[in-house]
mmCIF file of C-alpha atoms in Angstrom:
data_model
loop_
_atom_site.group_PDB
_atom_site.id
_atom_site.type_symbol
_atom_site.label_atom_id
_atom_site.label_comp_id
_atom_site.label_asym_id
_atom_site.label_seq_id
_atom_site.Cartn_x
_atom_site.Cartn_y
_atom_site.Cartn_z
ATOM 1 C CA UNK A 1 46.034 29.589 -40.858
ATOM 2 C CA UNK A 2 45.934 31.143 -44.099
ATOM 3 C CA UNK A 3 42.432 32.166 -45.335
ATOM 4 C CA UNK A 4 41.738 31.875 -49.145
ATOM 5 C CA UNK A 5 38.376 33.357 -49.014
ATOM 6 C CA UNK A 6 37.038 36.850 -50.144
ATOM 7 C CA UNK A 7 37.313 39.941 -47.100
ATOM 8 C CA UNK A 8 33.656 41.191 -46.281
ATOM 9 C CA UNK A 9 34.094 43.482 -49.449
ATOM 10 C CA UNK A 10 34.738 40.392 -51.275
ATOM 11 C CA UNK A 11 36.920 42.617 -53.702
ATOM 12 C CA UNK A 12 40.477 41.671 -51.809
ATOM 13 C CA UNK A 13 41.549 37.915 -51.660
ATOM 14 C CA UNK A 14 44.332 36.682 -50.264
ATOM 15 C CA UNK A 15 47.164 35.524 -52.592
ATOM 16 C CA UNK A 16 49.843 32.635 -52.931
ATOM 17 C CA UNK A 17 52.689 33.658 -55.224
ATOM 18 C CA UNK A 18 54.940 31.138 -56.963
ATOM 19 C CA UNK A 19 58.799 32.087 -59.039
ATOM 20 C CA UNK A 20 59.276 29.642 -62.022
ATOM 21 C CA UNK A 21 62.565 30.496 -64.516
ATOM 22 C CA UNK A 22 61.975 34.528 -65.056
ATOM 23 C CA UNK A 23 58.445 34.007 -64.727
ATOM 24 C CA UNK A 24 56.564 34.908 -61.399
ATOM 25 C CA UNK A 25 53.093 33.415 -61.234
ATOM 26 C CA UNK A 26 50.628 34.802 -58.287
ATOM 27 C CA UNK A 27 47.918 32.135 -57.490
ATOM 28 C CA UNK A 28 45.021 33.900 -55.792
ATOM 29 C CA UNK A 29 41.006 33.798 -55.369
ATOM 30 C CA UNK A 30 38.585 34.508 -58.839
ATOM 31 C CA UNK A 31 37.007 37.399 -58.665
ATOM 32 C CA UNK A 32 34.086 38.639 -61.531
ATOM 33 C CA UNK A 33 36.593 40.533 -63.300
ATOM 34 C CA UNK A 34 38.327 37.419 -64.172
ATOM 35 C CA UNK A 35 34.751 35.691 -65.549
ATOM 36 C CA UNK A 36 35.931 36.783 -69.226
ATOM 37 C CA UNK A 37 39.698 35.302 -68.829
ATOM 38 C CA UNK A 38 38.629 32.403 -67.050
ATOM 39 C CA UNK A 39 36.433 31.568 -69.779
ATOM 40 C CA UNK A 40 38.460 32.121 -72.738
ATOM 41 C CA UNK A 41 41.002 29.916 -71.226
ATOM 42 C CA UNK A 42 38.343 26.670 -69.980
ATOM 43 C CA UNK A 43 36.478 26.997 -73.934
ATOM 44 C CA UNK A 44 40.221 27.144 -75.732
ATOM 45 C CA UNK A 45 40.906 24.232 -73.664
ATOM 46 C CA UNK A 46 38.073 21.508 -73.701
ATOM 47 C CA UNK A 47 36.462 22.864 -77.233
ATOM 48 C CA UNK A 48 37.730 23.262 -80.419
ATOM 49 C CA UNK A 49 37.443 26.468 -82.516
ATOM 50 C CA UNK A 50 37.889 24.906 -85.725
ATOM 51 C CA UNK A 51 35.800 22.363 -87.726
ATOM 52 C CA UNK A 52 32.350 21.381 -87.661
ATOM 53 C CA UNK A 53 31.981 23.032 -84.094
ATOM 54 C CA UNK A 54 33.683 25.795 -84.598
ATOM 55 C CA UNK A 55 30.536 27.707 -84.692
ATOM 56 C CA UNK A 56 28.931 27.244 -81.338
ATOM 57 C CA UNK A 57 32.599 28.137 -80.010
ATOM 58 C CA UNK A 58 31.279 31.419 -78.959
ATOM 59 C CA UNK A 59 28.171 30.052 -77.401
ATOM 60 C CA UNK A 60 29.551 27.911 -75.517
ATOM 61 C CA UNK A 61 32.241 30.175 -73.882
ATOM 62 C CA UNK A 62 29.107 32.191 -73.395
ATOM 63 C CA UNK A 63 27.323 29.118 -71.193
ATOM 64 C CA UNK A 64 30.792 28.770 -69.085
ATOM 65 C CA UNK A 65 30.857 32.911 -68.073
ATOM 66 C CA UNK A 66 27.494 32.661 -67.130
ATOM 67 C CA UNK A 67 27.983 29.067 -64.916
ATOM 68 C CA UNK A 68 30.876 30.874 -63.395
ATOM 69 C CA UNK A 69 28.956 33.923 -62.851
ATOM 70 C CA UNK A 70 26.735 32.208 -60.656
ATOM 71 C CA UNK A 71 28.827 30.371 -58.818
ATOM 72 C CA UNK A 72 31.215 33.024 -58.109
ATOM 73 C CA UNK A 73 28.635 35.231 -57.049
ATOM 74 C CA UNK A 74 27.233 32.258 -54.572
ATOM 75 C CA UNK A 75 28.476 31.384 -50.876
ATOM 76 C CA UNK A 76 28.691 28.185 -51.499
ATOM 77 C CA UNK A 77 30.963 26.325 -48.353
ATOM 78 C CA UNK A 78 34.169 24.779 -49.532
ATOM 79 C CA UNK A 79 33.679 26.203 -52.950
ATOM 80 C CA UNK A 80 36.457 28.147 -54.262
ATOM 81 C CA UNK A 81 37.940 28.967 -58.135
ATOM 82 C CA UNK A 82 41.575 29.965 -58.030
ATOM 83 C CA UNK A 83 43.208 31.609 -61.078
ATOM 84 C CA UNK A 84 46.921 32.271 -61.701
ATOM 85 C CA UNK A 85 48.268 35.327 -63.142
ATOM 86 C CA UNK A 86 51.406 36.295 -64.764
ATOM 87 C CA UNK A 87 52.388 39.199 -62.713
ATOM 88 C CA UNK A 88 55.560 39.367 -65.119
ATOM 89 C CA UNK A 89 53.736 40.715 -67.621
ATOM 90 C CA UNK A 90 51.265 44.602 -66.922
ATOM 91 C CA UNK A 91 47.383 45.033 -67.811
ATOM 92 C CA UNK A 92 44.199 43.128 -66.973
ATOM 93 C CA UNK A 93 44.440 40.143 -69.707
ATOM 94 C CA UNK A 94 47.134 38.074 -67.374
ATOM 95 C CA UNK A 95 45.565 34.809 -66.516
ATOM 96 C CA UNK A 96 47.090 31.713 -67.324
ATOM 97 C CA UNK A 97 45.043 29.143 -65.541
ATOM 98 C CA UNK A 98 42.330 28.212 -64.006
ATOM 99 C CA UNK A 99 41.133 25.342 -61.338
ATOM 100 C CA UNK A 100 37.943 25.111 -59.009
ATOM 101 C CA UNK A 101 37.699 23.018 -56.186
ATOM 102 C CA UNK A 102 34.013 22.130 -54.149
ATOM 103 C CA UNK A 103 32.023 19.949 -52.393
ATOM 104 C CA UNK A 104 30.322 16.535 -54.947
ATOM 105 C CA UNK A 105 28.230 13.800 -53.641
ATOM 106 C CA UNK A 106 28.876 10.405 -55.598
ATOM 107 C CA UNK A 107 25.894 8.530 -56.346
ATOM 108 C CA UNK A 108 26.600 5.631 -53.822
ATOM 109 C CA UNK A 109 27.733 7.814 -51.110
ATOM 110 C CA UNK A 110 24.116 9.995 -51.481
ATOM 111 C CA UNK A 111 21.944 8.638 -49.068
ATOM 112 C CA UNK A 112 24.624 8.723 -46.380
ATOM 113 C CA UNK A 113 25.347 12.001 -46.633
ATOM 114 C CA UNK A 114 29.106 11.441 -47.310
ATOM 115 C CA UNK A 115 30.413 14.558 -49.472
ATOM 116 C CA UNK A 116 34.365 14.767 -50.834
ATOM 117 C CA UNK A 117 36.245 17.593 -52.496
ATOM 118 C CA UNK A 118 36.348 17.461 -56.232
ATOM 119 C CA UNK A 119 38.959 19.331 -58.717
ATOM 120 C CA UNK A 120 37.171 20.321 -61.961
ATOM 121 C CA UNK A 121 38.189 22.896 -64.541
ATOM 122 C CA UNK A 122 41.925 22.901 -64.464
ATOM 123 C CA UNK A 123 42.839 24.278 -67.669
ATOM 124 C CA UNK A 124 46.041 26.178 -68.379
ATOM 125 C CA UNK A 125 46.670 28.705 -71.362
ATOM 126 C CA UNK A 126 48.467 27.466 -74.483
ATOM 127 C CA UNK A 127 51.170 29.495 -74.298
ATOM 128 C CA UNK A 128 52.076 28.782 -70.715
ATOM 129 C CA UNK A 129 51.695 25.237 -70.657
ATOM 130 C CA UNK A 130 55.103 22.893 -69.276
ATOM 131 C CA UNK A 131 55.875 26.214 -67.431
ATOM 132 C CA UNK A 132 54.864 24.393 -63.867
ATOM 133 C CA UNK A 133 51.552 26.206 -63.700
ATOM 134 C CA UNK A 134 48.905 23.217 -63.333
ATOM 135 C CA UNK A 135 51.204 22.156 -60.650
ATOM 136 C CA UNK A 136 51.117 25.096 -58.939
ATOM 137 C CA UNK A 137 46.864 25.253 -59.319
ATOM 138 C CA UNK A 138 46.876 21.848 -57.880
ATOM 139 C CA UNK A 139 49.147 22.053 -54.971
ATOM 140 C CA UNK A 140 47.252 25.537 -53.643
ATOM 141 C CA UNK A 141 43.838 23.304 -54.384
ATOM 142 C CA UNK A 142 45.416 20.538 -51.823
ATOM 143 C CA UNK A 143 46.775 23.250 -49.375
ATOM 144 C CA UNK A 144 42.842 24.708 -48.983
ATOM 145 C CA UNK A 145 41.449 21.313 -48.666
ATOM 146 C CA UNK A 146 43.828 20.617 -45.418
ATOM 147 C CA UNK A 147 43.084 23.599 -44.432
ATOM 148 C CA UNK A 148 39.387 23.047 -44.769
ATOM 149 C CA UNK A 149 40.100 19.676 -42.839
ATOM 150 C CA UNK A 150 39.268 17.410 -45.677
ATOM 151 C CA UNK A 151 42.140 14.845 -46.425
ATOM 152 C CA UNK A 152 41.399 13.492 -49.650
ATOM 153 C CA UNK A 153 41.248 14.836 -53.446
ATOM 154 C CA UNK A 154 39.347 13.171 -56.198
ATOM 155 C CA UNK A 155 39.112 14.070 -59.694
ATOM 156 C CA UNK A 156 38.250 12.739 -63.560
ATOM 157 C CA UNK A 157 40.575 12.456 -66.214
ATOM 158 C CA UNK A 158 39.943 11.382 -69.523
ATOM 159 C CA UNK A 159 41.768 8.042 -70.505
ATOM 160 C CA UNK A 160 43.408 9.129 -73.612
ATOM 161 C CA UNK A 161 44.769 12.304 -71.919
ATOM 162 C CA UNK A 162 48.624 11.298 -71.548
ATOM 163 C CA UNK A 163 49.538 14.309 -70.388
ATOM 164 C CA UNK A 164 47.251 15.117 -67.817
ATOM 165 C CA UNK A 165 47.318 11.557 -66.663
ATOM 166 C CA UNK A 166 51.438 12.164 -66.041
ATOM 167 C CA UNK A 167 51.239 15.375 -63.977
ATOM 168 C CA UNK A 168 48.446 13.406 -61.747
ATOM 169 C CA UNK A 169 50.759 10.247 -61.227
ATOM 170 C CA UNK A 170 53.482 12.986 -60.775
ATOM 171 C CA UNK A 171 51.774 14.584 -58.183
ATOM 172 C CA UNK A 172 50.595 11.108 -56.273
ATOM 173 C CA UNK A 173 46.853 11.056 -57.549
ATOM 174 C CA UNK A 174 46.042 7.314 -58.040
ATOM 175 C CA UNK A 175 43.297 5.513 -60.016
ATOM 176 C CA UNK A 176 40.145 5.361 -57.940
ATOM 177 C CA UNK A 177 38.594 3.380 -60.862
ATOM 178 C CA UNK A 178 37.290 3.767 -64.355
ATOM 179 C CA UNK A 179 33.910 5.043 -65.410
ATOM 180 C CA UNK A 180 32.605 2.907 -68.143
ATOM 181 C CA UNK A 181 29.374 4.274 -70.050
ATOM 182 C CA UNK A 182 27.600 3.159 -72.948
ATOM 183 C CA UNK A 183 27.081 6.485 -74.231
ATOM 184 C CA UNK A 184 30.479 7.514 -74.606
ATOM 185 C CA UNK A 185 31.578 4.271 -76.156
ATOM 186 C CA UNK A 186 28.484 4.511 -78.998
ATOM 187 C CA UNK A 187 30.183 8.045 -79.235
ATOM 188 C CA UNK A 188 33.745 6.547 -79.429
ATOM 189 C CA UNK A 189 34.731 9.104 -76.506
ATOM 190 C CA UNK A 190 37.204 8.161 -73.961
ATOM 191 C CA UNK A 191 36.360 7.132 -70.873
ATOM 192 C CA UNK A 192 36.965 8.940 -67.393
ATOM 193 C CA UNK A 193 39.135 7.650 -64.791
ATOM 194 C CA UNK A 194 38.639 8.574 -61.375
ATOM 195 C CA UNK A 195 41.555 9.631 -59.633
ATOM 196 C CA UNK A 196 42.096 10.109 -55.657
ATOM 197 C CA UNK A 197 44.634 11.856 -53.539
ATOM 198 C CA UNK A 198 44.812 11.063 -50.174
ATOM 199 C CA UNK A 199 46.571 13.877 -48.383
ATOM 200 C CA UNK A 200 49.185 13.745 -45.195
ATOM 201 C CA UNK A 201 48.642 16.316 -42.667
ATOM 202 C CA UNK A 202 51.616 18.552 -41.680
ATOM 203 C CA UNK A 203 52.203 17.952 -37.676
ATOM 204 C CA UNK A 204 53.604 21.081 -37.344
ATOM 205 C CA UNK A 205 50.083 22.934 -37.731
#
């Protein structure tokens, strides 16, 4: 069984690597030198760098590196962030994406003690989106979570994000249900849809 997590020097993670067109993208473990890359590419994604916020851009790709710092630098079980790299391409600034995957209680399921695996953060750089990378981020998310014996994936999705919503559908993630809340519609925000993946085991293991 392939292991995903950090050696005892936690400076050596295993890797996963992935040929699309003349690109070659290697999907492996974060580590903290990849704290700066992964945030560049998660506050370019979900915030805007123009406009009225365009100020607190820096700020708040400051308040992801530091959520990230912590996290990476906890042993959290069935916690992982994965980051792919363009190994096409030489030097230290070769991320492309970005996805984490860990353990989330939902508010009914609390005082049972029932726990899933939750995708969060899957954002993709600009200039290498509809190259197959999200897909790739995904699939090595659902590999670990049969390998950490868990058989189903949820995650959110915002409702007016087309895109995303296709690669999900793609991919056999199906509505769970929709997340209505009165703050976001005062706000005029779209709401979330929760999505689940229910995953098939290979016999073969």
């Amino acid at each position: 069984m392939t292991s995903w997590f950090f050696d005892s020097s936690h400076k050596q993670p295993l890797t996963s690597a992935a040929h699309h067109d003349s690109q070659q993208f290697q999907i492996r473990a974060a580590t903290p030198t990849d704290l700066t890359g992964i945030s560049q590419i998660i506050a370019e994604s979900f915030h805007s760098q123009t406009g009225f916020w365009g100020w607190a851009f820096p700020l708040l790709r400051l308040g992801i590196y530091e959520d990230f710092r912590i996290r990476l630098s906890s042993a959290t079980p069935h916690h992982i962030c994965l980051v792919a790299v363009d190994t096409t391409i030489s030097g230290t600034n070769n991320l492309v994406g970005t996805v984490e995957l860990g353990l989330r209680f939902h508010e009914s399921w609390k005082q049972n003690g029932r726990s899933f695996l939750y995708l969060s953060n899957l954002a993709v750089d600009q200039k290498y989106r509809r190259n197959g990378v999200a897909s790739m981020l995904l699939l090595s998310c659902e590999k670990l979570c049969q390998e950490w014996g868990f058989k189903d994936l949820y995650l959110h999705v915002l409702e007016d994000n087309h895109q995303a919503r296709q690669l999900y559908l793609k991919l056999g993630y199906r509505m769970h249900k929709v997340e209505s809340n009165w703050n976001l519609f005062l706000l005029q925000r779209s709401r979330q849809i929760f999505l689940h993946k229910q995953l098939s085991f290979d016999s073969s293991d």
